[in-house]
Short mmCIF file of C-alpha atoms and ligand atoms in Angstrom, two decimals:
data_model
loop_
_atom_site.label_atom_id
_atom_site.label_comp_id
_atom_site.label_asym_id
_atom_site.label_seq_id
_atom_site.Cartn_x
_atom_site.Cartn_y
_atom_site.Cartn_z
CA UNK A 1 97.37 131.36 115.84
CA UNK A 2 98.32 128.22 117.79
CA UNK A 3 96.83 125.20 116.46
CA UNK A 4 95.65 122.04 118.91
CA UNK A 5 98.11 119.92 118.64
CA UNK A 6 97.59 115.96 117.61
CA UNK A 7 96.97 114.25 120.45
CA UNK A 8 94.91 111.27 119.03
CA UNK A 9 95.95 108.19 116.16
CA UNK A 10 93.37 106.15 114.24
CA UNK A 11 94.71 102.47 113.78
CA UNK A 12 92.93 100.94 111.37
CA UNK A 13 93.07 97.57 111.81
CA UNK A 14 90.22 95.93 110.56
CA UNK A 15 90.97 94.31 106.66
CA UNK A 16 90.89 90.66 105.52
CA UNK A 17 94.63 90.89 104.94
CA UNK A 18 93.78 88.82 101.80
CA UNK A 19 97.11 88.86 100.45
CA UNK A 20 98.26 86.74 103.37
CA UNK A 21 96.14 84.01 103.06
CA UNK A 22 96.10 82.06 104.79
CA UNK A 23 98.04 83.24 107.68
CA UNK A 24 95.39 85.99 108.03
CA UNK A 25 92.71 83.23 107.87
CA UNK A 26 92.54 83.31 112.00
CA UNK A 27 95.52 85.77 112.56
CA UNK A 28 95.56 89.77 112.29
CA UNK A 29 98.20 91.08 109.56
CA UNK A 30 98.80 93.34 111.86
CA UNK A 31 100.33 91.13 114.70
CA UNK A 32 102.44 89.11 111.84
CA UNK A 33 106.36 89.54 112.81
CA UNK A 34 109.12 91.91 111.77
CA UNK A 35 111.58 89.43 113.62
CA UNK A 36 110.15 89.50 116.76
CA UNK A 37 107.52 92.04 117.16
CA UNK A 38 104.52 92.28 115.10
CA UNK A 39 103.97 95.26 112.56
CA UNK A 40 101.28 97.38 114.83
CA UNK A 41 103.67 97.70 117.80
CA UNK A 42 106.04 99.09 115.85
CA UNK A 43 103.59 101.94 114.41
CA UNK A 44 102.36 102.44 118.10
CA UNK A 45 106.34 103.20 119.21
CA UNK A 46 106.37 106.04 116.65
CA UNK A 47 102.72 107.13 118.06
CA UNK A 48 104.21 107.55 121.70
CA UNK A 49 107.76 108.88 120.57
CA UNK A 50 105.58 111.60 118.36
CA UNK A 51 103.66 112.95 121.41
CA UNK A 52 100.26 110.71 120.70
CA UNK A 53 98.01 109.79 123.96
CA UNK A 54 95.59 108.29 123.09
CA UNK A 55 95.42 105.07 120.48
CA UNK A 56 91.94 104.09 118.46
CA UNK A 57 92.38 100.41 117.19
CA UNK A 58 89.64 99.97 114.42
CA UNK A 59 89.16 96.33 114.68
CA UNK A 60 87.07 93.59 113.33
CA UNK A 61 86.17 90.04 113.57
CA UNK A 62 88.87 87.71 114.73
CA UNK A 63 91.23 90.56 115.81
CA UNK A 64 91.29 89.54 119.60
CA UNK A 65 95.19 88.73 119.41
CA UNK A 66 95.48 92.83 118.93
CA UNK A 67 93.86 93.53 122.44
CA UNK A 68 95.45 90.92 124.23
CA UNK A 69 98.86 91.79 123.03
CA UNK A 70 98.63 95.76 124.15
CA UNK A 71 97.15 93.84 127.67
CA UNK A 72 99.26 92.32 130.58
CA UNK A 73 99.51 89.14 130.61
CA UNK A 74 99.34 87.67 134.47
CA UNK A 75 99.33 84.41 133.49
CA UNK A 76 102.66 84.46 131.44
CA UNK A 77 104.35 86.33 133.97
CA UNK A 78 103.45 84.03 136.72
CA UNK A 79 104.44 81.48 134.48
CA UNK A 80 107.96 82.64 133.24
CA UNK A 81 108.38 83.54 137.17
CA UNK A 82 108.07 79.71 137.71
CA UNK A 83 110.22 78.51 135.59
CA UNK A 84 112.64 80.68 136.31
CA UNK A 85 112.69 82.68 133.36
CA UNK A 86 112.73 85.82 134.96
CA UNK A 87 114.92 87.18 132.57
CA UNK A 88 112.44 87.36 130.00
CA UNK A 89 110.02 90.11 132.28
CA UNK A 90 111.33 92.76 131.13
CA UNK A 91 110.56 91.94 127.20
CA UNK A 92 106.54 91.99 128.96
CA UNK A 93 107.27 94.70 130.50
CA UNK A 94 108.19 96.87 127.68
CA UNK A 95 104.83 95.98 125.68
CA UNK A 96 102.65 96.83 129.02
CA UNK A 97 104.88 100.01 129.11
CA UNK A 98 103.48 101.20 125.80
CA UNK A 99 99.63 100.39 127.04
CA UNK A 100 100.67 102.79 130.19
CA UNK A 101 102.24 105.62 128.26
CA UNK A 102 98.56 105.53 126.52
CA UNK A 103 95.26 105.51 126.56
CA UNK A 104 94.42 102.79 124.11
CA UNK A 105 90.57 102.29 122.70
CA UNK A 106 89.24 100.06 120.52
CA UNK A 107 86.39 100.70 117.95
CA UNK A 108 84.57 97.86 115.69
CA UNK A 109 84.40 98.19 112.14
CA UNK A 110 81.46 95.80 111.79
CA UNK A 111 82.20 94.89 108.15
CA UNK A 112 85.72 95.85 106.42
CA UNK A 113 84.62 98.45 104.43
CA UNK A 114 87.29 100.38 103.15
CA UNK A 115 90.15 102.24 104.70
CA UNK A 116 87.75 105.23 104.84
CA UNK A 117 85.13 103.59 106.49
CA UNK A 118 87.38 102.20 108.95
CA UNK A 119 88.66 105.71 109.44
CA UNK A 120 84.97 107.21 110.08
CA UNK A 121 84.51 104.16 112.42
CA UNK A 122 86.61 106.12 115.04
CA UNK A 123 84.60 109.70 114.32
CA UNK A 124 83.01 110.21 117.68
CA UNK A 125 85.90 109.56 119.51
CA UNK A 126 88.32 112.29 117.36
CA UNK A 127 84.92 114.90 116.88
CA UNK A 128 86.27 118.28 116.35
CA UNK A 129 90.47 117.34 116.52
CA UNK A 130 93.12 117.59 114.03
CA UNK A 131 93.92 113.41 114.32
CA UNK A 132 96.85 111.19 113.04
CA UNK A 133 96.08 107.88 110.91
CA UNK A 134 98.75 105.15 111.03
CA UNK A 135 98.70 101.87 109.13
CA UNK A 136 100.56 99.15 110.44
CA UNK A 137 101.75 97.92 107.10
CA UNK A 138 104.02 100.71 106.85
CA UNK A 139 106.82 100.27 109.14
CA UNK A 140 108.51 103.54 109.13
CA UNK A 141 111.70 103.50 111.28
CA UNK A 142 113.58 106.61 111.83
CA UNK A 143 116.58 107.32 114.46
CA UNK A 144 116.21 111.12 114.35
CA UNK A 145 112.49 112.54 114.34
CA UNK A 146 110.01 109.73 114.31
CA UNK A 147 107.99 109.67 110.23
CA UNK A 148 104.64 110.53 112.46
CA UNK A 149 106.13 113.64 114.13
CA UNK A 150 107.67 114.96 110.66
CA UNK A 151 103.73 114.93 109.77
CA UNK A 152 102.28 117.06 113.19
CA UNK A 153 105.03 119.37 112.93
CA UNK A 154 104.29 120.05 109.40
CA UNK A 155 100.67 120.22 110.46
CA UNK A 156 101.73 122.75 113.32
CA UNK A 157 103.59 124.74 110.65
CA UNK A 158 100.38 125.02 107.90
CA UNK A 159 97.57 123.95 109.61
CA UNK A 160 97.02 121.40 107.00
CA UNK A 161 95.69 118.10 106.66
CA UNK A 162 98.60 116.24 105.83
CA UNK A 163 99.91 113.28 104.46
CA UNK A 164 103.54 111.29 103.95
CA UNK A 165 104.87 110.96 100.22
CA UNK A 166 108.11 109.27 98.99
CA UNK A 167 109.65 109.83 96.03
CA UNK A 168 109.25 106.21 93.65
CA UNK A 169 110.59 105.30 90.49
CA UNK A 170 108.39 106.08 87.67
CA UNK A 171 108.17 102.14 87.18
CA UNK A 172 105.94 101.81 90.61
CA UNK A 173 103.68 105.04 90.70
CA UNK A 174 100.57 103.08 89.63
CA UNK A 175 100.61 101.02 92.62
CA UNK A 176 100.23 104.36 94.52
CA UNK A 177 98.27 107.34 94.92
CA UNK A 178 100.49 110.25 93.70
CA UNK A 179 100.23 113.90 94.29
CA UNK A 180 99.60 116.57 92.28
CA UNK A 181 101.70 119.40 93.61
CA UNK A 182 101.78 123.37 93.35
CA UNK A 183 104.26 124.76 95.10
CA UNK A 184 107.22 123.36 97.71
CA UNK A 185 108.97 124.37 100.41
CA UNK A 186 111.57 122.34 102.87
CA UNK A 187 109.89 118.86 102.01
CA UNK A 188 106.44 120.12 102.17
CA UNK A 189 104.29 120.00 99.40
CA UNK A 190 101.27 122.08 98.78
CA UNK A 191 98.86 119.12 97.63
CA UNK A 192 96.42 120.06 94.33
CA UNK A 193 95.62 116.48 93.53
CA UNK A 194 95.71 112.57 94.62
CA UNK A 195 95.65 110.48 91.75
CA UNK A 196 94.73 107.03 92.40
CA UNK A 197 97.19 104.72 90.72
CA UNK A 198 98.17 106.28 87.46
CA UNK A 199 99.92 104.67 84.46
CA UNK A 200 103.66 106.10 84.90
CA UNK A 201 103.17 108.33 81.62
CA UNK A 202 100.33 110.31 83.40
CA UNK A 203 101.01 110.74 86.87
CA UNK A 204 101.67 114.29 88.35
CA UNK A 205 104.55 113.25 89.85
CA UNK A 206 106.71 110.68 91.76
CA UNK A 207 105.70 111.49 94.81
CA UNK A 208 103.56 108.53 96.53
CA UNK A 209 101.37 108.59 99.85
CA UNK A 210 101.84 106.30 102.27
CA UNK A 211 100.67 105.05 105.25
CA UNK A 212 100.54 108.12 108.11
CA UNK A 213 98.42 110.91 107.61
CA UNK A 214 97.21 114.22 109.85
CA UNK A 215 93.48 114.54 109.18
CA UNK A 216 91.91 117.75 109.66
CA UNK A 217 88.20 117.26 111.21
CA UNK A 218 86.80 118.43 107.58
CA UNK A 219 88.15 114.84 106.32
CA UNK A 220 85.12 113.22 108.62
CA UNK A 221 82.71 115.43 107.09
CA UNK A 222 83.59 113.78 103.83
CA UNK A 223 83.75 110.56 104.69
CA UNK A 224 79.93 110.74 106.45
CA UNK A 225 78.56 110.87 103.09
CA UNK A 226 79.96 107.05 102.72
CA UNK A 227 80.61 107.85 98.69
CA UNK A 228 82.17 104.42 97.79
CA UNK A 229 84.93 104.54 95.65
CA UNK A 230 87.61 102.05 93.82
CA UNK A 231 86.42 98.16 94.76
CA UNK A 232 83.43 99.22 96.18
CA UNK A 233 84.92 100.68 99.09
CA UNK A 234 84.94 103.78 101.01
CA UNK A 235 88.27 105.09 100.28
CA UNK A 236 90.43 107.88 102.06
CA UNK A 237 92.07 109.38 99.84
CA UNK A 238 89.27 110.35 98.19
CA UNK A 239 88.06 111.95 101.44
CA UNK A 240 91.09 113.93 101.75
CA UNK A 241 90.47 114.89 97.83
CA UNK A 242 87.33 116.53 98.30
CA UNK A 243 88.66 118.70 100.69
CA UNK A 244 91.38 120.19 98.37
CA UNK A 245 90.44 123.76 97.55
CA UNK A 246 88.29 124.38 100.73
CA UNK A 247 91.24 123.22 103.35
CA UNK A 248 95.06 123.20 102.79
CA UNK A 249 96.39 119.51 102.07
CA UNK A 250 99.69 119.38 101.87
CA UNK A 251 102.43 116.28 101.37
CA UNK A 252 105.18 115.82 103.51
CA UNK A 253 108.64 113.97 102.18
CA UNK A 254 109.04 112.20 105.23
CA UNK A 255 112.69 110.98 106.21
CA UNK A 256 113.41 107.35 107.51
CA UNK A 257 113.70 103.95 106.49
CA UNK A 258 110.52 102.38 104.99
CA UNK A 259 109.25 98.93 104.83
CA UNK A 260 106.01 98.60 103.08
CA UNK A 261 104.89 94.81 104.85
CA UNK A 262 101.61 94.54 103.34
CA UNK A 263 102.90 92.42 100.12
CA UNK A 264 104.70 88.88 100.69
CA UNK A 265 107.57 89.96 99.03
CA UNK A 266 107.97 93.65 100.87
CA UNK A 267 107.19 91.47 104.59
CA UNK A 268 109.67 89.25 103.38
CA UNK A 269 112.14 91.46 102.21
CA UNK A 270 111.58 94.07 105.77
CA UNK A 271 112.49 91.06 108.12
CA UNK A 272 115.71 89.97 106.30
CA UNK A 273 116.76 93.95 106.79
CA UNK A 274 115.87 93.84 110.01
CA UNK A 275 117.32 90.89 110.75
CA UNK A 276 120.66 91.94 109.16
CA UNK A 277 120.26 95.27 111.42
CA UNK A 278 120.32 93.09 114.38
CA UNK A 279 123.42 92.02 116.34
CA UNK A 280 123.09 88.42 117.06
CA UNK A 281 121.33 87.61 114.38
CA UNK A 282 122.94 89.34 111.26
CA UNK A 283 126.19 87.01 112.60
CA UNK A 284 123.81 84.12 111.41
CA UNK A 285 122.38 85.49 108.44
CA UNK A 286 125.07 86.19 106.43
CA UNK A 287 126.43 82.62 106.09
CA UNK A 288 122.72 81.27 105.22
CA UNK A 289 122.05 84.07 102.64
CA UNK A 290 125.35 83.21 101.18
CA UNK A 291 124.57 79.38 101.28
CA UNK A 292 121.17 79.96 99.52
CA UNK A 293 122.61 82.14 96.65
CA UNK A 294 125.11 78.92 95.92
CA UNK A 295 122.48 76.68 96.22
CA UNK A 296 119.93 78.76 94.41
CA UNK A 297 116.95 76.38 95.35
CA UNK A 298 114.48 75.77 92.02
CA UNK A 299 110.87 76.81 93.10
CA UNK A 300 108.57 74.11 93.79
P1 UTP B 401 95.02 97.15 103.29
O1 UTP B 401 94.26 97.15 102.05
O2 UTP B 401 96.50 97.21 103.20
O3 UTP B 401 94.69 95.90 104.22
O4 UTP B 401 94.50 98.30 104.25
P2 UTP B 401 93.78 94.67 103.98
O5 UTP B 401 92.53 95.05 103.25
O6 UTP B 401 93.60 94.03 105.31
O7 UTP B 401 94.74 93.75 103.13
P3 UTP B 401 94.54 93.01 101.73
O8 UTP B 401 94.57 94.10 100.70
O9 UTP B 401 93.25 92.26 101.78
O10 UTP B 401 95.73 92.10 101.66
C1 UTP B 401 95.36 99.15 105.00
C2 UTP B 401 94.98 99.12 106.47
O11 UTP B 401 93.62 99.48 106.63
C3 UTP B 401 92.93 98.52 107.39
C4 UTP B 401 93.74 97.22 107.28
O12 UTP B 401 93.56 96.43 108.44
C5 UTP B 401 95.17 97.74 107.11
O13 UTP B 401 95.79 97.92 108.37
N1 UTP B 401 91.56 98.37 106.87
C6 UTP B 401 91.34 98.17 105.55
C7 UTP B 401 90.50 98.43 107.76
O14 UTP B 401 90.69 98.61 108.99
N2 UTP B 401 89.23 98.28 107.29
C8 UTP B 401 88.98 98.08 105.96
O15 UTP B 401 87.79 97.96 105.61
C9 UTP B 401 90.06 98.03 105.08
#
């Protein structure tokens, strides 16, 4: 059997961002900076290195920065041109690159809903395809086989909806959804049960899902019953859930370096390692990071 491959990612990109206030007030999370780029352009890299081509943005009020960023800019150009900052083109011309390598849509969510709602937002333009979900909080970076690509090949392999786990310390699993597993093989997981933030003492496992998924077309057919789940909101995971049992769901231990940005402290902590990652800057860093730990400034 040969299984259509993924050719299509869901970004949702349509929350409040709430725990940026209030950077978010006017600003989309997902355009906030890891050093220099903002978080989405990063996911939409590992889209195009893992075969995608074509991008749905799910976007919502005050999320115009998102569009014009994947757009050319004219006016910039001509300006830099001007000045004589020529030099700087090419840094343009790598963003309009992406936008060419892809077909890019854009969908509104009309009210942030839930991630599953957001999901569903994107329905008619996925009907009937296996499709990959990527949120933009979840910076995965990974020099071999991009985090993305680990899920479709996985997908390829079972023909299963899939979606990425890490392993956590027992400490953290009720921040996460955690798996339930049966059986393993080479990383993959064969997926019984998601378990929505468990106290460490009851949750199946360690193993946490994060941002990327694979979504068979049977995921939609859950989510169009728009069963609202935890906050009120119509939740993924719990999509994927009810498929368990009728379609194969499995978990896939995804290799790379992670960077959850959707906290302060996890955006904070995913630009200093970037930063220290980059030449030029790390030079810099080191002396201040050393300066601060002397100083060890009192909160105000
Ligand atoms: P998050 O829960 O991390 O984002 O959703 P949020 O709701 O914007 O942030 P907080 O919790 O208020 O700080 C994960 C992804 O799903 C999108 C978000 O934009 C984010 O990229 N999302 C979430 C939607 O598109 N629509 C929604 O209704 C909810």
């Amino acid at each position: 059997m040969t299984l259509p491959s993924v050719r299509k990612a869901i970004f949702p990109a349509a929350g409040l961002g709430t725990r940026f206030l209030p950077v978010t007030k006017a600003q989309p999370k997902e355009m906030l900076p890891l050093v220099d780029k903002p978080t989405i352009q990063y996911g939409v890299e590992e889209a195009i290195a893992s075969g995608i081509e074509q991008v749905i943005m799910v976007t919502g009020g005050g999320k115009r920065a998102i569009v014009d960023h994947f757009d050319r800019s004219l006016e910039l150009e001509h300006y830099l041109e001007e000045r004589g900052r020529g030099d700087l083109l090419h840094i343009l011309g790598e963003v309009d690159d992406l936008s060419n390598r892809l077909l890019i849509t854009y969908v509104q969510q009309k009210e942030p809903r839930g991630l599953g709602h957001a999901v569903w937002t994107a329905r008619l333009l996925v009907e009937g395809e296996p499709c990959a979900v990527l949120l933009a909080d979840d910076v995965i970076l990974s020099a071999a086989r991009p985090a993305l690509k680990q899920l479709i090949d996985a997908h390829g392999k079972t023909g299963a909806t899939v979606l990425a786990v890490r392993r956590v310390p027992r400490s953290e699993v009720s921040r996460y959804g955690i798996i339930a597993t049966r059986g393993s093989k080479g990383g993959i997981h064969e997926v019984t049960d998601i378990v929505e933030k468990p106290p460490a003492d009851d949750a199946p496992s360690d193993l946490a899902a994060l941002g990327r998924y694979v979504l068979l077309p049977g995921v939609f057919d859950e989510l169009d019953r728009g069963e609202p789940g935890a906050g009120n909101e119509i939740q993924l995971v719990d999509a994927i859930k009810r498929t368990i049992g009728r379609q194969p769901v499995v978990g896939v231990e995804f290799e790379g370096d992670y960077y959850d940005t959707g906290t302060v402290p996890g955006y904070l902590r995913a630009n200093l390692m970037l930063a220290m990652k980059r030449e030029g800057l790390r030079e810099d860093l080191i002396p201040l990071l050393r300066e601060l730990l002397e100083a060890s400034p009192e909160p105000r």
